Short mmCIF file of C-alpha atoms in Angstrom, two decimals:
data_model
loop_
_atom_site.label_atom_id
_atom_site.label_comp_id
_atom_site.label_asym_id
_atom_site.label_seq_id
_atom_site.Cartn_x
_atom_site.Cartn_y
_atom_site.Cartn_z
CA MET R 419 -12.25 52.05 -130.42
CA PHE R 420 -12.52 50.20 -127.51
CA ASP R 421 -15.67 49.18 -125.21
CA PHE R 422 -16.38 50.45 -121.75
CA ASP R 423 -16.10 46.84 -120.77
CA MET R 424 -12.71 46.36 -122.12
CA LEU R 425 -10.96 48.90 -119.45
CA GLY R 426 -11.44 46.37 -117.11
CA LEU R 427 -14.06 48.47 -114.71
CA ALA R 428 -16.12 46.74 -111.83
CA PRO R 429 -18.80 44.93 -113.62
CA ALA R 430 -21.35 47.12 -111.24
CA LEU R 431 -19.96 50.31 -113.34
CA ASN R 432 -20.27 48.54 -116.94
CA ASP R 433 -23.95 47.75 -115.70
CA ALA R 434 -24.54 51.39 -115.00
CA LEU R 435 -23.01 52.99 -118.31
CA LYS R 436 -25.17 50.30 -120.44
CA ARG R 437 -28.26 51.74 -118.63
CA THR R 438 -27.44 55.24 -119.49
CA GLY R 439 -26.63 54.44 -123.08
CA PHE R 440 -22.67 54.58 -122.84
CA THR R 441 -20.87 51.95 -124.52
CA GLN R 442 -17.85 53.33 -126.25
CA PRO R 443 -15.25 55.93 -124.33
CA THR R 444 -14.46 58.88 -125.90
CA PRO R 445 -10.71 59.25 -126.82
CA ILE R 446 -10.23 61.20 -123.74
CA GLN R 447 -11.78 58.52 -121.57
CA ASN R 448 -9.89 55.63 -123.69
CA GLN R 449 -6.69 56.96 -123.09
CA ALA R 450 -6.92 58.34 -119.15
CA ILE R 451 -9.11 55.96 -117.85
CA PRO R 452 -6.45 52.91 -117.81
CA LEU R 453 -3.31 55.21 -116.52
CA ALA R 454 -5.95 56.62 -113.83
CA MET R 455 -6.92 53.34 -112.75
CA GLU R 456 -3.14 52.52 -112.37
CA GLY R 457 -2.51 55.27 -109.69
CA HIS R 458 -0.85 57.53 -111.75
CA ASP R 459 -1.57 61.23 -111.39
CA ILE R 460 -3.16 63.04 -114.85
CA LEU R 461 -2.83 65.87 -116.43
CA GLY R 462 -5.61 65.77 -119.28
CA LEU R 463 -6.47 68.10 -122.26
CA ALA R 464 -9.30 67.74 -124.07
CA GLN R 465 -11.72 70.03 -126.04
CA THR R 466 -15.25 71.11 -124.06
CA GLY R 467 -17.97 68.37 -124.50
CA THR R 468 -15.43 65.24 -124.98
CA GLY R 469 -16.54 63.35 -121.51
CA LYS R 470 -13.92 64.75 -119.07
CA THR R 471 -16.34 63.79 -116.44
CA LEU R 472 -16.45 60.10 -116.99
CA ALA R 473 -12.48 60.36 -117.38
CA PHE R 474 -11.94 60.99 -113.73
CA GLY R 475 -15.11 59.74 -112.62
CA LEU R 476 -15.05 56.25 -113.89
CA PRO R 477 -11.51 55.07 -112.31
CA LEU R 478 -12.37 57.43 -109.08
CA ILE R 479 -15.90 55.50 -108.41
CA ASP R 480 -13.99 51.57 -109.64
CA TYR R 481 -11.30 52.36 -106.59
CA LEU R 482 -14.00 52.99 -103.80
CA LEU R 483 -16.18 49.75 -105.23
CA ALA R 484 -12.74 48.14 -104.65
CA ASN R 485 -12.17 49.28 -101.79
CA PRO R 486 -15.33 49.67 -99.61
CA GLY R 487 -15.77 50.79 -96.26
CA LYS R 488 -17.89 53.46 -94.68
CA PRO R 489 -16.37 57.23 -94.54
CA ASP R 490 -15.81 58.75 -91.06
CA PRO R 491 -18.34 61.53 -90.04
CA LYS R 492 -17.33 64.57 -91.38
CA THR R 493 -14.58 62.74 -93.80
CA ALA R 494 -14.67 62.34 -97.50
CA LYS R 495 -12.23 59.41 -99.20
CA ALA R 496 -12.26 61.78 -102.66
CA LEU R 497 -12.70 65.51 -103.28
CA ILE R 498 -13.35 66.96 -106.97
CA LEU R 499 -13.40 70.98 -107.22
CA ALA R 500 -14.47 72.82 -109.64
CA PRO R 501 -15.39 76.55 -110.67
CA THR R 502 -18.93 76.71 -110.65
CA ARG R 503 -22.03 75.77 -109.41
CA GLU R 504 -23.54 74.66 -112.15
CA LEU R 505 -20.09 72.45 -113.47
CA VAL R 506 -20.30 71.04 -109.52
CA ASN R 507 -24.27 70.17 -109.71
CA GLN R 508 -23.53 68.79 -112.94
CA ILE R 509 -20.60 66.72 -112.09
CA ALA R 510 -22.65 65.65 -108.84
CA GLU R 511 -25.55 64.22 -110.93
CA SER R 512 -23.37 62.44 -113.35
CA LEU R 513 -21.44 60.79 -110.68
CA ARG R 514 -24.73 59.86 -108.93
CA THR R 515 -26.04 58.11 -112.33
CA LEU R 516 -23.59 55.94 -112.15
CA THR R 517 -23.06 54.91 -108.16
CA ASN R 518 -27.13 54.38 -108.18
CA GLY R 519 -27.51 51.15 -106.24
CA THR R 520 -24.02 50.73 -104.73
CA ARG R 521 -22.42 52.02 -101.62
CA VAL R 522 -20.75 54.87 -102.95
CA HIS R 523 -22.42 58.39 -101.75
CA VAL R 524 -21.63 61.53 -103.30
CA VAL R 525 -22.23 65.19 -101.55
CA ALA R 526 -22.08 68.42 -103.98
CA VAL R 527 -21.80 71.62 -102.06
CA VAL R 528 -22.01 74.96 -103.38
CA GLY R 529 -22.66 78.71 -102.41
CA GLY R 530 -26.12 79.73 -102.59
CA GLN R 531 -27.35 76.74 -100.83
CA SER R 532 -28.52 76.15 -97.23
CA ILE R 533 -25.04 75.80 -95.59
CA ASN R 534 -26.62 74.18 -92.40
CA ARG R 535 -28.35 71.50 -95.01
CA GLN R 536 -24.54 70.68 -96.26
CA ILE R 537 -23.04 70.65 -92.37
CA THR R 538 -25.92 67.95 -91.64
CA GLN R 539 -25.17 66.18 -94.88
CA LEU R 540 -21.20 66.09 -94.43
CA SER R 541 -21.58 65.10 -90.54
CA ARG R 542 -22.21 61.72 -92.16
CA GLY R 543 -18.90 61.21 -93.96
CA THR R 544 -19.37 60.85 -97.52
CA ASP R 545 -17.02 58.67 -100.47
CA ILE R 546 -17.36 61.64 -102.95
CA LEU R 547 -17.55 65.37 -102.05
CA VAL R 548 -17.77 67.85 -105.12
CA ALA R 549 -17.41 71.07 -104.51
CA THR R 550 -16.72 75.23 -105.33
CA PRO R 551 -13.17 76.43 -103.83
CA GLY R 552 -15.34 79.01 -101.94
CA ARG R 553 -17.82 77.11 -99.89
CA LEU R 554 -15.18 74.17 -99.16
CA MET R 555 -13.12 76.89 -97.26
CA ASP R 556 -16.61 77.77 -95.17
CA LEU R 557 -17.21 74.55 -94.23
CA MET R 558 -13.57 74.10 -93.26
CA ASP R 559 -13.58 77.21 -91.59
CA ARG R 560 -16.57 76.05 -89.26
CA ARG R 561 -14.97 72.78 -88.95
CA ALA R 562 -17.67 70.66 -90.71
CA VAL R 563 -15.64 68.61 -92.58
CA ASP R 564 -11.91 67.32 -92.13
CA LEU R 565 -9.99 66.61 -95.47
CA GLY R 566 -7.19 64.54 -93.87
CA SER R 567 -8.97 61.26 -95.09
CA VAL R 568 -8.97 62.32 -99.27
CA ARG R 569 -7.08 60.27 -101.18
CA HIS R 570 -8.14 61.49 -104.46
CA LEU R 571 -8.48 64.69 -105.79
CA VAL R 572 -9.57 66.18 -108.95
CA LEU R 573 -9.53 69.63 -110.37
CA ASP R 574 -11.88 70.34 -113.27
CA GLU R 575 -11.94 73.11 -115.47
CA ALA R 576 -8.53 74.20 -113.86
CA ASP R 577 -7.75 76.75 -116.07
CA GLN R 578 -10.97 78.70 -115.03
CA MET R 579 -10.48 78.42 -111.35
CA LEU R 580 -6.61 80.33 -112.05
CA ASP R 581 -9.29 82.54 -113.80
CA LEU R 582 -11.41 83.13 -110.73
CA GLY R 583 -8.73 83.63 -108.13
CA PHE R 584 -9.29 80.34 -106.77
CA ILE R 585 -5.45 79.21 -106.93
CA HIS R 586 -5.46 81.17 -103.32
CA ALA R 587 -8.11 79.02 -101.69
CA LEU R 588 -6.17 75.74 -103.57
CA ARG R 589 -3.08 77.00 -101.78
CA LYS R 590 -5.03 76.53 -98.69
CA ILE R 591 -6.94 73.40 -99.46
CA ALA R 592 -4.21 71.64 -100.51
CA PRO R 593 -2.09 71.07 -96.96
CA ARG R 594 -5.44 69.85 -95.78
CA LEU R 595 -5.54 66.77 -97.89
CA GLY R 596 -4.36 63.07 -97.05
CA THR R 597 -0.66 61.86 -98.60
CA PRO R 598 0.24 59.94 -100.44
CA ARG R 599 -2.96 60.91 -103.02
CA GLN R 600 -4.01 60.94 -106.82
CA THR R 601 -4.17 64.06 -108.38
CA MET R 602 -6.10 64.64 -111.43
CA LEU R 603 -5.91 67.75 -113.36
CA PHE R 604 -8.38 68.14 -116.15
CA SER R 605 -8.67 71.36 -118.68
CA ALA R 606 -9.90 72.41 -122.02
CA THR R 607 -7.01 75.18 -122.08
CA MET R 608 -3.37 74.92 -120.96
CA PRO R 609 -2.28 78.58 -120.11
CA ASN R 610 1.12 79.17 -118.71
CA GLN R 611 -0.17 79.00 -115.22
CA MET R 612 -1.41 75.44 -115.51
CA GLU R 613 2.11 74.50 -116.27
CA GLU R 614 3.13 75.68 -112.77
CA LEU R 615 -0.37 74.57 -111.03
CA SER R 616 0.50 70.86 -112.34
CA ARG R 617 4.24 71.19 -111.04
CA ALA R 618 3.21 72.14 -107.71
CA TYR R 619 0.28 69.51 -107.14
CA LEU R 620 0.82 66.55 -109.64
CA ASN R 621 3.63 64.07 -109.05
CA ASP R 622 5.36 62.64 -112.56
CA PRO R 623 1.72 63.21 -114.33
CA ARG R 624 0.85 61.24 -117.49
CA ARG R 625 -0.16 64.31 -119.78
CA VAL R 626 -3.20 63.23 -121.99
CA GLN R 627 -4.03 65.09 -124.96
CA VAL R 628 -6.70 64.60 -127.76
CA SER R 629 -6.73 68.03 -129.57
CA PRO R 630 -4.35 70.93 -129.00
CA PRO R 631 -5.17 73.39 -126.11
CA GLY R 632 -7.68 75.90 -127.00
CA LYS R 633 -8.96 73.94 -130.18
CA PRO R 634 -13.19 73.58 -130.23
CA VAL R 635 -14.53 70.65 -131.20
CA ASP R 636 -14.74 69.50 -134.70
CA LYS R 637 -18.27 69.27 -135.03
CA ILE R 638 -19.35 72.80 -134.43
CA THR R 639 -19.90 74.72 -137.26
CA GLN R 640 -19.10 78.46 -136.33
CA SER R 641 -19.49 81.73 -138.20
CA VAL R 642 -19.49 85.11 -137.38
CA HIS R 643 -21.82 88.40 -137.98
CA PHE R 644 -19.99 92.05 -138.46
CA LEU R 645 -23.03 94.37 -137.03
CA ASP R 646 -23.35 97.53 -135.44
CA LYS R 647 -23.92 97.00 -131.58
CA GLY R 648 -27.55 98.51 -132.12
CA ALA R 649 -28.09 95.99 -135.00
CA LYS R 650 -27.54 92.74 -132.32
CA PRO R 651 -30.97 92.66 -130.95
CA GLY R 652 -32.52 92.53 -134.47
CA LYS R 653 -30.06 89.79 -135.76
CA LEU R 654 -30.72 87.70 -132.47
CA ARG R 655 -34.12 88.01 -133.35
CA GLU R 656 -33.94 87.13 -137.18
CA ILE R 657 -32.02 83.74 -136.17
CA LEU R 658 -34.00 82.33 -133.11
CA SER R 659 -37.12 82.51 -135.66
CA ARG R 660 -35.50 80.45 -138.16
CA ASP R 661 -35.52 77.60 -135.49
CA PRO R 662 -37.54 78.07 -133.19
CA GLU R 663 -37.78 74.83 -131.36
CA ALA R 664 -34.18 74.46 -131.15
CA LEU R 665 -32.29 74.90 -127.94
CA THR R 666 -30.50 77.99 -127.98
CA LEU R 667 -27.65 79.46 -125.60
CA VAL R 668 -27.45 83.18 -125.83
CA PHE R 669 -24.05 84.47 -123.96
CA GLY R 670 -23.73 87.87 -122.97
CA ARG R 671 -21.06 89.36 -121.09
CA THR R 672 -22.71 91.48 -118.07
CA LYS R 673 -25.58 90.33 -115.33
CA HIS R 674 -27.59 93.50 -116.07
CA GLY R 675 -27.11 92.60 -120.21
CA ALA R 676 -28.19 89.50 -119.62
CA GLU R 677 -31.35 90.22 -117.90
CA LYS R 678 -32.34 92.88 -119.98
CA LEU R 679 -31.59 90.92 -123.02
CA MET R 680 -33.92 87.92 -121.96
CA LYS R 681 -37.20 90.25 -120.79
CA GLY R 682 -36.78 91.70 -124.24
CA LEU R 683 -37.14 88.40 -126.05
CA VAL R 684 -40.01 87.37 -123.59
CA ALA R 685 -41.64 90.44 -124.38
CA ASP R 686 -41.45 89.47 -127.86
CA GLY R 687 -42.81 86.26 -127.53
CA PHE R 688 -39.83 83.88 -127.24
CA ASN R 689 -39.66 81.45 -124.49
CA ALA R 690 -36.60 82.40 -122.55
CA ALA R 691 -35.16 82.54 -119.48
CA SER R 692 -31.73 83.49 -117.89
CA ILE R 693 -29.19 82.57 -115.54
CA HIS R 694 -26.53 84.82 -114.23
CA GLY R 695 -24.61 85.80 -110.76
CA ASN R 696 -27.51 88.18 -109.77
CA LYS R 697 -30.28 84.55 -109.80
CA SER R 698 -30.04 82.55 -106.56
CA GLN R 699 -28.84 79.18 -107.11
CA GLY R 700 -32.67 77.79 -107.14
CA GLN R 701 -33.64 80.45 -109.76
CA ARG R 702 -30.41 78.67 -112.11
CA ASP R 703 -31.59 75.26 -111.25
CA ARG R 704 -34.83 75.78 -112.05
CA ALA R 705 -33.70 77.50 -115.25
CA ILE R 706 -31.87 75.10 -116.61
CA LYS R 707 -34.22 72.05 -115.56
CA ALA R 708 -36.71 73.80 -117.81
CA PHE R 709 -34.20 74.18 -120.64
CA ARG R 710 -32.85 70.95 -119.95
CA ALA R 711 -36.30 69.69 -120.55
CA GLY R 712 -37.27 71.94 -123.76
CA GLU R 713 -39.93 74.13 -121.82
CA ILE R 714 -37.48 76.70 -122.31
CA LYS R 715 -35.80 77.34 -125.92
CA VAL R 716 -34.06 80.15 -124.98
CA LEU R 717 -31.69 80.50 -122.29
CA VAL R 718 -29.33 83.74 -121.93
CA ALA R 719 -26.47 83.42 -119.87
CA THR R 720 -23.46 85.21 -118.68
CA ASP R 721 -19.99 83.49 -118.49
CA VAL R 722 -21.00 81.74 -115.25
CA ALA R 723 -22.79 79.09 -117.07
CA ALA R 724 -19.98 78.56 -119.63
CA ARG R 725 -18.62 75.14 -118.05
CA GLY R 726 -21.65 73.95 -116.30
CA ILE R 727 -24.11 73.02 -119.01
CA ASP R 728 -24.11 69.25 -120.62
CA ILE R 729 -27.21 69.61 -122.29
CA PRO R 730 -26.95 67.49 -125.64
CA GLY R 731 -29.61 68.78 -127.18
CA VAL R 732 -28.18 72.68 -127.59
CA ALA R 733 -28.49 73.05 -131.05
CA TYR R 734 -27.07 76.67 -131.03
CA VAL R 735 -25.05 79.11 -129.19
CA ILE R 736 -25.00 82.70 -129.89
CA ASN R 737 -22.20 84.87 -128.66
CA TYR R 738 -24.62 87.89 -128.63
CA ASP R 739 -21.53 89.70 -126.68
CA LEU R 740 -17.76 88.53 -127.33
CA PRO R 741 -16.15 87.43 -124.54
CA GLU R 742 -13.18 89.26 -122.96
CA VAL R 743 -11.15 86.39 -122.11
CA PRO R 744 -10.31 84.40 -124.87
CA ASP R 745 -10.56 80.68 -123.33
CA ASN R 746 -14.04 81.84 -122.64
CA TYR R 747 -15.20 81.74 -126.25
CA VAL R 748 -13.78 77.96 -126.61
CA HIS R 749 -15.85 77.03 -123.22
CA ARG R 750 -19.10 78.56 -124.27
CA ILE R 751 -18.90 77.27 -128.04
CA GLY R 752 -18.52 73.92 -126.36
CA ARG R 753 -22.28 73.65 -124.75
CA THR R 754 -23.06 72.65 -128.25
CA ALA R 755 -22.22 69.37 -130.20
CA ARG R 756 -21.95 67.51 -126.96
CA ALA R 757 -20.96 63.88 -126.79
CA GLY R 758 -20.27 63.81 -130.58
CA ARG R 759 -23.60 65.54 -131.59
CA GLU R 760 -22.99 68.92 -134.41
CA GLY R 761 -23.96 72.00 -133.39
CA GLU R 762 -23.52 75.22 -134.36
CA ALA R 763 -21.89 78.49 -132.98
CA ILE R 764 -22.84 82.21 -133.95
CA ALA R 765 -21.12 85.09 -132.87
CA PHE R 766 -21.40 88.57 -133.26
CA CYS R 767 -19.00 91.44 -133.67
CA SER R 768 -19.45 94.84 -132.93
CA PRO R 769 -16.63 97.50 -134.45
CA ASP R 770 -15.33 98.00 -130.50
CA GLU R 771 -15.37 93.79 -130.06
CA ALA R 772 -12.65 93.24 -133.47
CA ASP R 773 -9.90 92.88 -131.24
CA LEU R 774 -11.57 90.57 -129.15
CA LEU R 775 -11.98 88.19 -132.06
CA ARG R 776 -8.79 88.69 -133.08
CA GLN R 777 -7.60 87.31 -130.01
CA ILE R 778 -10.05 84.63 -130.18
CA GLN R 779 -8.88 83.24 -133.42
CA LYS R 780 -5.40 83.73 -132.63
CA LEU R 781 -6.16 81.32 -129.59
CA MET R 782 -7.60 78.61 -132.08
CA LYS R 783 -5.60 78.95 -134.96
CA ILE R 784 -8.60 79.48 -136.98
CA GLU R 785 -10.54 82.43 -139.18
CA VAL R 786 -14.01 82.11 -137.95
CA PRO R 787 -16.08 82.32 -141.75
CA VAL R 788 -17.82 85.73 -141.85
CA ALA R 789 -21.76 85.22 -142.22
CA SER R 790 -22.37 89.00 -143.15
CA GLY R 791 -21.13 92.49 -142.94
CA SER R 792 -17.63 93.33 -143.70
CA SER R 793 -14.67 92.29 -141.42
CA PRO R 794 -12.80 95.07 -140.01
CA LEU R 795 -9.45 93.06 -139.52
CA ASN R 796 -7.24 93.50 -142.02
CA ASP R 797 -4.79 91.19 -143.73
CA GLY R 798 -1.88 91.95 -141.50
CA ALA R 799 -4.03 90.70 -138.49
CA GLU R 800 -2.85 87.51 -136.19
CA GLY R 801 -4.51 84.54 -137.76
CA GLY R 802 -4.67 85.56 -141.39
CA GLY R 803 -5.65 86.92 -144.25
CA ARG R 804 -9.14 87.92 -146.02
CA ARG R 805 -11.62 86.28 -143.66
CA SER R 806 -13.74 83.58 -145.07
CA GLY R 807 -17.03 84.98 -146.38
CA ALA R 808 -15.44 89.14 -146.92
CA PRO R 809 -15.84 90.56 -150.32
CA ARG R 810 -12.66 90.45 -152.37
CA GLY R 811 -10.58 92.97 -153.07
CA ARG R 812 -11.10 94.93 -149.79
CA GLY R 813 -8.24 93.60 -148.19
CA ARG R 814 -6.77 96.04 -146.33
CA GLY R 815 -9.12 98.71 -146.86
CA GLN R 816 -11.34 97.14 -144.44
CA GLY R 817 -9.14 98.06 -141.63
CA LYS R 818 -9.20 101.71 -142.39
CA PRO R 819 -12.18 103.61 -140.11
CA ALA R 820 -10.02 102.05 -137.26
CA ASN R 821 -6.40 102.63 -138.34
CA SER R 822 -7.90 106.19 -139.63
CA GLN R 823 -8.29 107.10 -136.02
CA LYS R 824 -4.51 106.49 -134.94
CA PRO R 825 -3.16 109.66 -136.73
CA ALA R 826 -5.20 112.13 -135.03
CA ALA R 827 -4.67 110.36 -131.71
CA ALA R 828 -0.86 110.80 -132.65
CA LYS R 829 -1.61 114.34 -133.37
CA ARG R 830 -3.27 114.77 -130.23
CA ARG R 831 -0.39 113.36 -127.83
CA ARG R 832 2.43 115.29 -129.30
CA PRO R 833 1.30 118.91 -128.45
CA ARG R 834 0.94 117.57 -124.90
CA ARG R 835 4.45 115.81 -124.94
CA ARG R 836 6.05 119.17 -125.93
CA ARG R 837 4.25 120.95 -123.24
CA ALA R 838 5.26 118.91 -120.82
CA ALA R 839 8.89 119.36 -121.56
#
């Protein structure tokens, strides 16, 4: 593998990388950085946690160092869009670490923070603007930012932008950007809409793919517990008690559910906090900071955090509730095994979540090994036959409880159809 200093980056960047402990590029960085430095548009596909931020950040900073000049008031030279506040802040923090001591200036703007303060920051202009689409639109409406000088556009976690409906904002933002420009689009998954997005905004892009889309990091050990919904709290406390000093990220499906779960853990003596959409940005930032520092051992979150937590020390990710969007499972468990480390992802699956697990396994093209309980997935399900760890000889019989409901439902429907006729 190459060292960073073999990629032709500016000496100041190589020095910053050495100070922060980066010596060798990851596969996505090794492939994307030279192409980006040549000016190509990039379509980058890589597993979560493999270093996509540096894959676009390093060539961007390198270009700005080679082409100095103070930005005009209210302008930016480069724009990075990301779907969540946490991810925007994480990207900005990473870039500032690399630009420390240089004249390259980074500004981050997200919702939930003072827009007047952000207007003041932008009044002086910036080299790199990192933003959520919604807050950027607010600033554009107030004429606080002029994007006509932007010659570099990065769309990070573009698939989630599509999921959250930011495509409409992107259609309004893109025409305001300068031309010609370099565009880089990065994602861990590749839904059909992504192809349309790449055709609309990328010009003859170079596709960089270091793993199949939807595939989690290889160093993540996965398992699933099949259990009734009411047994989830006890199983969670059992798992947390095994390694109480480990940093553990627990994902719930709803804001109310995540908050209730966190309060229950605190009441039982666990050092826990929560982040979700009902928390202010300040509360979310403080919780993540304390989690990163190890002051909080358990962080309960909704999917608002799935793409914004880059904390190498996360040892466990527990899917207390399975996500309704299969891609989100990949992003959730990608919060562990960061930067080449190993990690463990544990899922809870109640009977009503069996189809969600089936969809997740179909996306990843693997079977999640069974840690406990009997799998309700039968041999004919997508993704394979008997689940790893399931008792032999059960096979299709494990699916009988769910399937036995179908004939009864059909009998109820047929009389109604005859009456309607």
